[in-house]
Structure formats: structure tokens, C-alpha cells
CSV table of N, CA, C and O in Angstrom, one decimal:
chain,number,residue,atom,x,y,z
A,1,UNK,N,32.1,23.3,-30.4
A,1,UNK,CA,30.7,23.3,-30.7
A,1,UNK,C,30.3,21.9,-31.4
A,1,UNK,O,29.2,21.4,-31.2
A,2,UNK,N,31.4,21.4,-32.2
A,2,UNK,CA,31.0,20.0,-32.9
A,2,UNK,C,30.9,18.9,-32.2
A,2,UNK,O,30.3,17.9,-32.4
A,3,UNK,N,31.9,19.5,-31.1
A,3,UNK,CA,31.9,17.7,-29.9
A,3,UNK,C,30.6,17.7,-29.0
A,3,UNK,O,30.2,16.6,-28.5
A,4,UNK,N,29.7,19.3,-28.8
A,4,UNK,CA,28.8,19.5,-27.8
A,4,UNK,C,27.5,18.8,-28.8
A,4,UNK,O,26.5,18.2,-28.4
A,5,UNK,N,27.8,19.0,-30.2
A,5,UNK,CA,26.4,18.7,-30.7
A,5,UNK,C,26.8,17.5,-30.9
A,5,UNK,O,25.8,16.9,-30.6
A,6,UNK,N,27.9,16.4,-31.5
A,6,UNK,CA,27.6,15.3,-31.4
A,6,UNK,C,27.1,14.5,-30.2
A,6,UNK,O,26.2,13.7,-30.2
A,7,UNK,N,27.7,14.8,-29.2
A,7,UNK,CA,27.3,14.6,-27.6
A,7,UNK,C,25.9,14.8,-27.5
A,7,UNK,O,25.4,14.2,-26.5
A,8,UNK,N,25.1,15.5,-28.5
A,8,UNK,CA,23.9,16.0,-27.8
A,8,UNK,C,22.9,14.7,-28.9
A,8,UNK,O,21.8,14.1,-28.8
A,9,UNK,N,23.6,14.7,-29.5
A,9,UNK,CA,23.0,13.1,-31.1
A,9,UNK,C,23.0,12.5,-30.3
A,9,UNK,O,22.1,12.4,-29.5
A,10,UNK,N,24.5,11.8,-30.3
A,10,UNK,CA,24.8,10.4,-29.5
A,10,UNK,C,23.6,10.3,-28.4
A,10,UNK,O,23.0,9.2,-28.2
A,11,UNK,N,23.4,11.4,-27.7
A,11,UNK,CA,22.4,10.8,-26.1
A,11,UNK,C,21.3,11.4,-27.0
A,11,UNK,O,21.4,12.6,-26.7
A,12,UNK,N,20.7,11.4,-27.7
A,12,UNK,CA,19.3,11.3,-28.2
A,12,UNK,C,18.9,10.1,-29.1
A,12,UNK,O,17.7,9.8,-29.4
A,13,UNK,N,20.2,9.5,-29.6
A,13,UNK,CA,19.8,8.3,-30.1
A,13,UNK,C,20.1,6.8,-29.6
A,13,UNK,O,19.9,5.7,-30.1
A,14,UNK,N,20.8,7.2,-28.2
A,14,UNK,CA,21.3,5.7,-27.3
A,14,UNK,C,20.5,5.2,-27.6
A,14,UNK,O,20.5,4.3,-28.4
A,15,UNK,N,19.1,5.8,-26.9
A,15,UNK,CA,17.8,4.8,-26.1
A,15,UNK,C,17.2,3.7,-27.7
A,15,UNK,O,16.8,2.5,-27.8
A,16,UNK,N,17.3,4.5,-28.4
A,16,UNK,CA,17.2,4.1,-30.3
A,16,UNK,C,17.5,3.0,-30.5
A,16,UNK,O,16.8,2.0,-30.5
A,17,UNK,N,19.1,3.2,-30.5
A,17,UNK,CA,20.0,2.7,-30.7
A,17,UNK,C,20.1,1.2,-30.0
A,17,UNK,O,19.9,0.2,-30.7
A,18,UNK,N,20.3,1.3,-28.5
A,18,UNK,CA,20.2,0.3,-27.5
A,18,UNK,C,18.9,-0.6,-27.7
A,18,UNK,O,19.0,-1.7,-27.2
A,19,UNK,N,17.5,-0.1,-28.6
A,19,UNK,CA,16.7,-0.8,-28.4
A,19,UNK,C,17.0,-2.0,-29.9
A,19,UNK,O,17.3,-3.1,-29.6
A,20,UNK,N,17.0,-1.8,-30.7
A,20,UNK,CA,17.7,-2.2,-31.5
A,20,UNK,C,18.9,-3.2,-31.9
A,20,UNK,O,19.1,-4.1,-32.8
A,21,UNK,N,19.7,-2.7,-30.6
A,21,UNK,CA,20.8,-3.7,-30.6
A,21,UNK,C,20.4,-5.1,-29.7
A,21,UNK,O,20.9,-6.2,-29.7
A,22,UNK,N,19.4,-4.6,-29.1
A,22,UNK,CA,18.7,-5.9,-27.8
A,22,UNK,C,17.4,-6.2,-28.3
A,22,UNK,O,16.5,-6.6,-27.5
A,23,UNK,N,17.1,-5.9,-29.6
A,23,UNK,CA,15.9,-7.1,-30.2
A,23,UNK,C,17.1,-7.5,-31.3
A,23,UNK,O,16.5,-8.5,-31.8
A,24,UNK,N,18.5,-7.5,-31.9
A,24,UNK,CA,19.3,-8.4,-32.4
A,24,UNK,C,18.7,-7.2,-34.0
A,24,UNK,O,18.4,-7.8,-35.0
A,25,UNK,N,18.7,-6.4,-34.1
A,25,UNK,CA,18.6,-5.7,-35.4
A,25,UNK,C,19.9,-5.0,-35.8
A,25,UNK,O,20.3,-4.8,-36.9
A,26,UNK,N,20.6,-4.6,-34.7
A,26,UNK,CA,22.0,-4.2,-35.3
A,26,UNK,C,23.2,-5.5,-34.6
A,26,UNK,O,22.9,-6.6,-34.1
A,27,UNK,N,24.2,-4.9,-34.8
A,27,UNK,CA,25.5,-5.6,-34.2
A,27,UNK,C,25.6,-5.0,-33.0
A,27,UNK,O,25.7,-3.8,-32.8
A,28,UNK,N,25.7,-6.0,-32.0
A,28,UNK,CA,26.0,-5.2,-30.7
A,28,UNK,C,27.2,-4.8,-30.2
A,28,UNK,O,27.4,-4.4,-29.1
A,29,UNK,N,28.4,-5.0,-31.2
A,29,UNK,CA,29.6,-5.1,-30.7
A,29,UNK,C,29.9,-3.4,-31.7
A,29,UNK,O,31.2,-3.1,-31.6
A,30,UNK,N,29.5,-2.7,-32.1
A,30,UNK,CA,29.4,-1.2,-32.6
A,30,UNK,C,28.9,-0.3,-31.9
A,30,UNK,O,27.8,0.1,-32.0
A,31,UNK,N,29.7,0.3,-31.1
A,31,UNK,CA,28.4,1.6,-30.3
A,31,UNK,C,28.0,2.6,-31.2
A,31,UNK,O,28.3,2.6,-32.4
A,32,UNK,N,27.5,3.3,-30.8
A,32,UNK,CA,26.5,4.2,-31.9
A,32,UNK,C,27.4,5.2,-32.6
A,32,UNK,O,27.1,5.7,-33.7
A,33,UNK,N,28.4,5.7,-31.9
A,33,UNK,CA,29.3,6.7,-32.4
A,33,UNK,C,30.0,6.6,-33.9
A,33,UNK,O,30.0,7.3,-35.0
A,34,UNK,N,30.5,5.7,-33.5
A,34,UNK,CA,31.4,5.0,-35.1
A,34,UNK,C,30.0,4.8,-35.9
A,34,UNK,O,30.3,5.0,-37.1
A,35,UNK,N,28.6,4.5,-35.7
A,35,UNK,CA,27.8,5.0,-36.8
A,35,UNK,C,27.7,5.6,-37.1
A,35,UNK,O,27.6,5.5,-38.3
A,36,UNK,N,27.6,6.7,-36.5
A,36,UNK,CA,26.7,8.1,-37.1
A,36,UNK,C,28.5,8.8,-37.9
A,36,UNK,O,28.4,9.8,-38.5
A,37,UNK,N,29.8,8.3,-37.8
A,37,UNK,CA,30.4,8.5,-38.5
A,37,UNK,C,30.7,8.3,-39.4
A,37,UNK,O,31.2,9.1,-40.2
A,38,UNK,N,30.2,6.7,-39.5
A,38,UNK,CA,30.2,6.4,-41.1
A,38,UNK,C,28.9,7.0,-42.1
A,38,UNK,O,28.8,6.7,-43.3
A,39,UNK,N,28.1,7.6,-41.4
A,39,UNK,CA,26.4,8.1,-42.4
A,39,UNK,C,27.2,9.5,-42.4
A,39,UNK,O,26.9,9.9,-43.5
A,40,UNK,N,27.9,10.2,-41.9
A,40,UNK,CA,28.5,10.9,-41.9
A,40,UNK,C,29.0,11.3,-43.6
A,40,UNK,O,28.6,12.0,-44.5
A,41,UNK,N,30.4,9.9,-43.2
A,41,UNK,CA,31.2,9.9,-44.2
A,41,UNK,C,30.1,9.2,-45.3
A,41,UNK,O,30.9,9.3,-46.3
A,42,UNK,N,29.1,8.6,-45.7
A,42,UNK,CA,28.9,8.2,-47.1
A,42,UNK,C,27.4,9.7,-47.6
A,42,UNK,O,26.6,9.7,-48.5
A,43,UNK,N,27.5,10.6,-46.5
A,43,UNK,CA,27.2,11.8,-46.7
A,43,UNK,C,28.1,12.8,-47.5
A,43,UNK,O,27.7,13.8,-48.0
A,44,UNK,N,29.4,12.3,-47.5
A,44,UNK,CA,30.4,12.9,-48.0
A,44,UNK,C,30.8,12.5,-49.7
A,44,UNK,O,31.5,13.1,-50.5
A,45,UNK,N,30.4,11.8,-49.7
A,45,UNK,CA,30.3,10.7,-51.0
A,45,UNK,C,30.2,12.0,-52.0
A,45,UNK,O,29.4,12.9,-51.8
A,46,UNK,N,31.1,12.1,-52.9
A,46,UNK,CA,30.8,13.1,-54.3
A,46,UNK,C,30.8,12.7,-55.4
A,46,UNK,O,31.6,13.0,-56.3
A,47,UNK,N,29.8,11.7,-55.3
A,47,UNK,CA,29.2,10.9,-56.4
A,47,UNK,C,27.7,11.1,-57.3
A,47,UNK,O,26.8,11.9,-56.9
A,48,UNK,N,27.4,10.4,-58.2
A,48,UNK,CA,25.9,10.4,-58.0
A,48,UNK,C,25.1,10.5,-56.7
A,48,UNK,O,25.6,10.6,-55.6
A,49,UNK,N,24.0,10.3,-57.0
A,49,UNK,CA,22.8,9.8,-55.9
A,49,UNK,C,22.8,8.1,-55.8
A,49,UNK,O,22.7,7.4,-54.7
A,50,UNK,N,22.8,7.5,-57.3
A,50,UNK,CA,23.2,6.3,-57.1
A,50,UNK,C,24.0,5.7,-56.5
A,50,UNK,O,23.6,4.8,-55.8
A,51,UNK,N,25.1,6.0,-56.5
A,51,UNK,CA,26.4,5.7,-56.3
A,51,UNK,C,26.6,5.7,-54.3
A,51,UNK,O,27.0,5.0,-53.5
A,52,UNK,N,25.9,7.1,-54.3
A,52,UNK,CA,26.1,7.6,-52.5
A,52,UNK,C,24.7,6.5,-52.2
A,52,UNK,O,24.5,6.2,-51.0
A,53,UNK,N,23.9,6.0,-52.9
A,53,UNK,CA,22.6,4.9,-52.3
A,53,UNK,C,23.8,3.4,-52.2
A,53,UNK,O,23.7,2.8,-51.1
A,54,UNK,N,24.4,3.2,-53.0
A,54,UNK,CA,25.0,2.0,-52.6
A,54,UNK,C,25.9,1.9,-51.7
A,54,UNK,O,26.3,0.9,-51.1
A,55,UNK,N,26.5,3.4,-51.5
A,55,UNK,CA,27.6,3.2,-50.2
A,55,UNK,C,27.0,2.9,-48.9
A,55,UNK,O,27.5,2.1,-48.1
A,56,UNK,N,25.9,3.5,-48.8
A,56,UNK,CA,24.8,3.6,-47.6
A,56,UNK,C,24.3,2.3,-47.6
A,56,UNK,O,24.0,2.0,-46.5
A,57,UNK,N,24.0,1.3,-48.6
A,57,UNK,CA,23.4,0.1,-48.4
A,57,UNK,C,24.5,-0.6,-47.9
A,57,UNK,O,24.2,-1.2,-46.8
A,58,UNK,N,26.1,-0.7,-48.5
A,58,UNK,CA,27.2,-0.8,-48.0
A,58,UNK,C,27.4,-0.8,-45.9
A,58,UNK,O,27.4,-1.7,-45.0
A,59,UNK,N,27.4,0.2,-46.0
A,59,UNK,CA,27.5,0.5,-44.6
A,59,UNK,C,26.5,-0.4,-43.9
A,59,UNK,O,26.8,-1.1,-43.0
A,60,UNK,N,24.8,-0.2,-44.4
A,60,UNK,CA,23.7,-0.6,-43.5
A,60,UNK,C,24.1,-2.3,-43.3
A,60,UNK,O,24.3,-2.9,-42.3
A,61,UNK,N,24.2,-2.7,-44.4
A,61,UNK,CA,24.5,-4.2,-45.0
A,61,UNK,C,25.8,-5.0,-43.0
A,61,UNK,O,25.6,-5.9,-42.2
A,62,UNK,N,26.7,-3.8,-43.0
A,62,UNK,CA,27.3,-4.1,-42.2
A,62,UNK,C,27.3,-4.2,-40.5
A,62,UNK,O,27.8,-4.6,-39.5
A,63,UNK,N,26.3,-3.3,-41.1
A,63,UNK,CA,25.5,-2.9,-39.3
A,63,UNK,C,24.9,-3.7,-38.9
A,63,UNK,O,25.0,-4.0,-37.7
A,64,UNK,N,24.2,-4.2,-39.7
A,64,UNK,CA,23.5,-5.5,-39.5
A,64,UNK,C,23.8,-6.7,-38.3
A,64,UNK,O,24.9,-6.7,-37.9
A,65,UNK,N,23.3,-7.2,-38.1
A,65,UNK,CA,23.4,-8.6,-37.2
A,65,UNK,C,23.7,-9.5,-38.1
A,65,UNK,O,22.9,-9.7,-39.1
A,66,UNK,N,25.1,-10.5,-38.2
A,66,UNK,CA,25.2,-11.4,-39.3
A,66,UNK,C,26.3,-10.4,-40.3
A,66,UNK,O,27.1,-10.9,-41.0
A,67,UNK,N,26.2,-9.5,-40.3
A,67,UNK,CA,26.9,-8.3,-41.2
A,67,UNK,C,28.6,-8.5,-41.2
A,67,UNK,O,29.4,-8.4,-42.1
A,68,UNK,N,28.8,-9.0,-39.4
A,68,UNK,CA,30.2,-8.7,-39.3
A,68,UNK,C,30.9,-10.2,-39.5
A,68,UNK,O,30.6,-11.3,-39.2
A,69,UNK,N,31.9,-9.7,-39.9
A,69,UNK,CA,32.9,-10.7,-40.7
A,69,UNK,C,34.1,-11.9,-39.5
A,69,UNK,O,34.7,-13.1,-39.7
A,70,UNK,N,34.1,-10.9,-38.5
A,70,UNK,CA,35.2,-11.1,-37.5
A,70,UNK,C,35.9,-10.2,-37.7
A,70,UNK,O,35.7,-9.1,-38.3
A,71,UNK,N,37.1,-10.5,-37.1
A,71,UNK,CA,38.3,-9.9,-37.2
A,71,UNK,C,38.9,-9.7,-38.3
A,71,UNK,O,38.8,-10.7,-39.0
A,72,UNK,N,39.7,-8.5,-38.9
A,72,UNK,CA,40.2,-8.6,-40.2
A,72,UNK,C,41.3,-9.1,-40.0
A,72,UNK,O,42.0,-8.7,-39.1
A,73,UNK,N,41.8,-10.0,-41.0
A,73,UNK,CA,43.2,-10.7,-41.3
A,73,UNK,C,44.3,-10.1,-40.9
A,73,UNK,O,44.5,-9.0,-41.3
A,74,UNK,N,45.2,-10.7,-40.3
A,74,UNK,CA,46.6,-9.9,-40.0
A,74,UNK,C,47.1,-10.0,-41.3
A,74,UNK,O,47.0,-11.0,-42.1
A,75,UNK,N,47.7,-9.0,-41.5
A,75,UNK,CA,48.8,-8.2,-42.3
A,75,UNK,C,49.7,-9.1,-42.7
A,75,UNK,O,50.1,-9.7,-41.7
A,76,UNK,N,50.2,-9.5,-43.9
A,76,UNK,CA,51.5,-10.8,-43.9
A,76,UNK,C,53.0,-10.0,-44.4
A,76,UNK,O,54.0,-10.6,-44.5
């Protein structure tokens, strides 16, 4: 039931999503899935209200265009 209703998010927010990524407002190298998992997870946050607002600015911060860092460093 959880995979039929994400399935049913994900294709209700492509067209969203896609418009967004092609005026340069998100990162285009993210598909929408791994989003809605991380709003997910700082939904999960058992913190203040404060605290779960900065994780979320966290997250948005990285969604962004300009947000991504590259590749993360290999391991030494």
C-alpha cells in the first residue's frame, strides 16, 4: 500500500517538480523521489519545532540550484 501511494505522489508532483527543475529552481541532477524522502525524514525529526525548521531549511538549502557540492570525497 505504501509503494502504491508513493507512486501515486511521485506522478502527481513530476509535472511540479519537472517544471522547476527546467526554470533552474531545483538541481536537476535529483529526481523527485529522494525528495520527498528526505521531507519525509526531517518530518521525523523529534526535536523542537525550531530545530525540525532548520533541518528543513538544511535540506531546501541543498535542493537548490548552486546547493550541490559535487561529489563527496573519497574515503582515505
Amino acid at each position: 500500500m505504501l509503494n502504491t501511494s508513493r507512486a501515486r505522489v511521485i506522478a502527481a508532483g513530476e509535472p511540479v517538480y519537472a517544471a522547476a527543475r527546467a526554470a533552474g529552481a531545483v538541481r536537476s541532477d535529483l529526481p523527485l523521489g529522494p525528495v520527498l524522502d528526505a521531507i519525509v525524514a526531517v518530518g521525523r525529526v523529534a526535536e523542537d519545532p525550531e530545530h525540525t525548521g532548520a533541518v528543513f531549511r538544511l535540506v531546501l538549502d541543498g535542493l537548490r540550484c548552486g546547493g550541490h557540492a559535487g561529489a563527496p570525497a573519497a574515503a582515505s
